[in-house]
Amino acid sequence: MEREFLTQFTFENNSCACDIESVIDDMSGNLIKRIALKETKDQTIKMGYIYGSGLKVLGDRKKREKNNVLGEFLGIKKDDIESYKSYFEKYGFLFNTNPDRYTSINTSDLYYLQESLLAFVQLMNNQYDIDFKNSINTQELLDACIFLLFREPKTIKINDSIVFETKQNYIMNIVNNSINHNDGIEGLKYEDRNGQKIGYFEIYDSVFETTIKIDQEKYLKILQHERLPNWCKKLLRVYKNKNQLVKNHKWHKVSDFLYHLVFDLSPFDMYNITLDGIFNDELYKDLKQNKQIFDALIYTSKLLLSEEFQNNLKSVHPVYNVLDMKPDWKLPSLFSAMYFSLFYLDSSQVGLRKCANPTCNQYFEVSKTNSKKKYCDSFTCGNIVNQRRYQRKKREQQK
Ligand SMILES: [Zn+2]
């Protein structure tokens, strides 16, 4: 097979037959559409990760057809069930299903997986690199971190076996469950200020790497504030009591970062988290100017990157291919193969770029140093945009 010698790993997916079914949703009573799919016996799709161009189907392909496993999945719009269907017909499903009967999948589950993967791509794409800070898109980085920290945990089962599971994040678990009966007393110190005895707490701030003082009165006032959301109060409690509550010290900086984000920059609605702009534009600018808080964001993003890799690659095993005498990997699913393609992405040299066709949304791999490539595919997206431009020009000339 052509180019196979250049691949870092290969993966064989089962192909599937795919339909759209309409059912009454148990929860809402509304009519909803679902994907129903069944594996096609004895038919597989062989893919490989090719350095610099991504995960692709190997072997003969139809001419002019896009071949970009990860990028096309990320580009599917919310609730666009037809696009999910054609994607699975082309590349097979994300997980193994049953070849003997149809399995039904909700589009909301598919979209959750897509957003989780996109958040991960945004973290990969916005780490320190050649241009240091200038090429980092603060909005993408911050939104992705907040998404991965605050998303509702989800378990997806197929035929009674769990194929995907998000763990509640370590630090969010502590924040959500923090209750402290000795809140205003624990660690209380006193000092004399103008003849008055004032109670205060000393807190080590790992973002600013210094010890700060908060007066007991101010602390209790914030905890009793009527309009401040409960989870923000819990965040303050963890900020103050992290030595007792956060046993794993590498997360101290993350909880302190969240504290500064909410109390110094902007509170936000933790139940309304999206990947397209949680905050207003000013906040993203302010954040970039604020060196310590920005560094804490980078720190947080790196911790989340390693967590996500660990969680999504936990079932990947090394195997040895004795036929070719080559090392290889056993991947449990297409979804893990997509994460694994990012594992092999050399992010200092190669990045994922969003297609410049505004109706496309797909991502593609490009060299960071010398590529001016704007479109995921020059035949489809490049041509569409060029034609639009040409027609607009023609209309303007006719006026
Ligand atoms: Zn495109």
mmCIF file of N, CA and C and ligand atoms in Angstrom, residues 66 355 357 360 362 375-377 381, ligand 1:
data_model
loop_
_atom_site.group_PDB
_atom_site.id
_atom_site.type_symbol
_atom_site.label_atom_id
_atom_site.label_comp_id
_atom_site.label_asym_id
_atom_site.label_seq_id
_atom_site.Cartn_x
_atom_site.Cartn_y
_atom_site.Cartn_z
ATOM 1 N N LYS A 66 -12.352 14.242 0.148
ATOM 2 C CA LYS A 66 -11.527 14.621 1.295
ATOM 3 C C LYS A 66 -11.124 13.374 2.075
ATOM 4 N N CYS A 355 -10.043 25.701 8.695
ATOM 5 C CA CYS A 355 -10.206 26.064 7.285
ATOM 6 C C CYS A 355 -10.753 27.487 7.141
ATOM 7 N N ASN A 357 -12.522 28.668 4.786
ATOM 8 C CA ASN A 357 -13.873 28.739 4.224
ATOM 9 C C ASN A 357 -14.861 28.855 5.391
ATOM 10 N N CYS A 360 -17.079 25.980 6.441
ATOM 11 C CA CYS A 360 -16.484 24.646 6.548
ATOM 12 C C CYS A 360 -16.255 24.168 7.983
ATOM 13 N N GLN A 362 -13.751 22.784 9.292
ATOM 14 C CA GLN A 362 -12.865 21.632 9.474
ATOM 15 C C GLN A 362 -11.432 22.069 9.769
ATOM 16 N N TYR A 375 -6.857 26.536 3.208
ATOM 17 C CA TYR A 375 -8.065 25.711 3.130
ATOM 18 C C TYR A 375 -7.748 24.248 3.422
ATOM 19 N N CYS A 376 -8.718 23.560 4.019
ATOM 20 C CA CYS A 376 -8.510 22.155 4.338
ATOM 21 C C CYS A 376 -8.320 21.371 3.042
ATOM 22 N N ASP A 377 -8.908 21.891 1.969
ATOM 23 C CA ASP A 377 -8.839 21.186 0.696
ATOM 24 C C ASP A 377 -8.988 22.212 -0.428
ATOM 25 N N CYS A 381 -12.997 23.484 -0.733
ATOM 26 C CA CYS A 381 -13.125 24.759 -0.022
ATOM 27 C C CYS A 381 -12.423 25.909 -0.735
HETATM 28 ZN ZN ZN B 1 -12.609 23.420 4.397
#
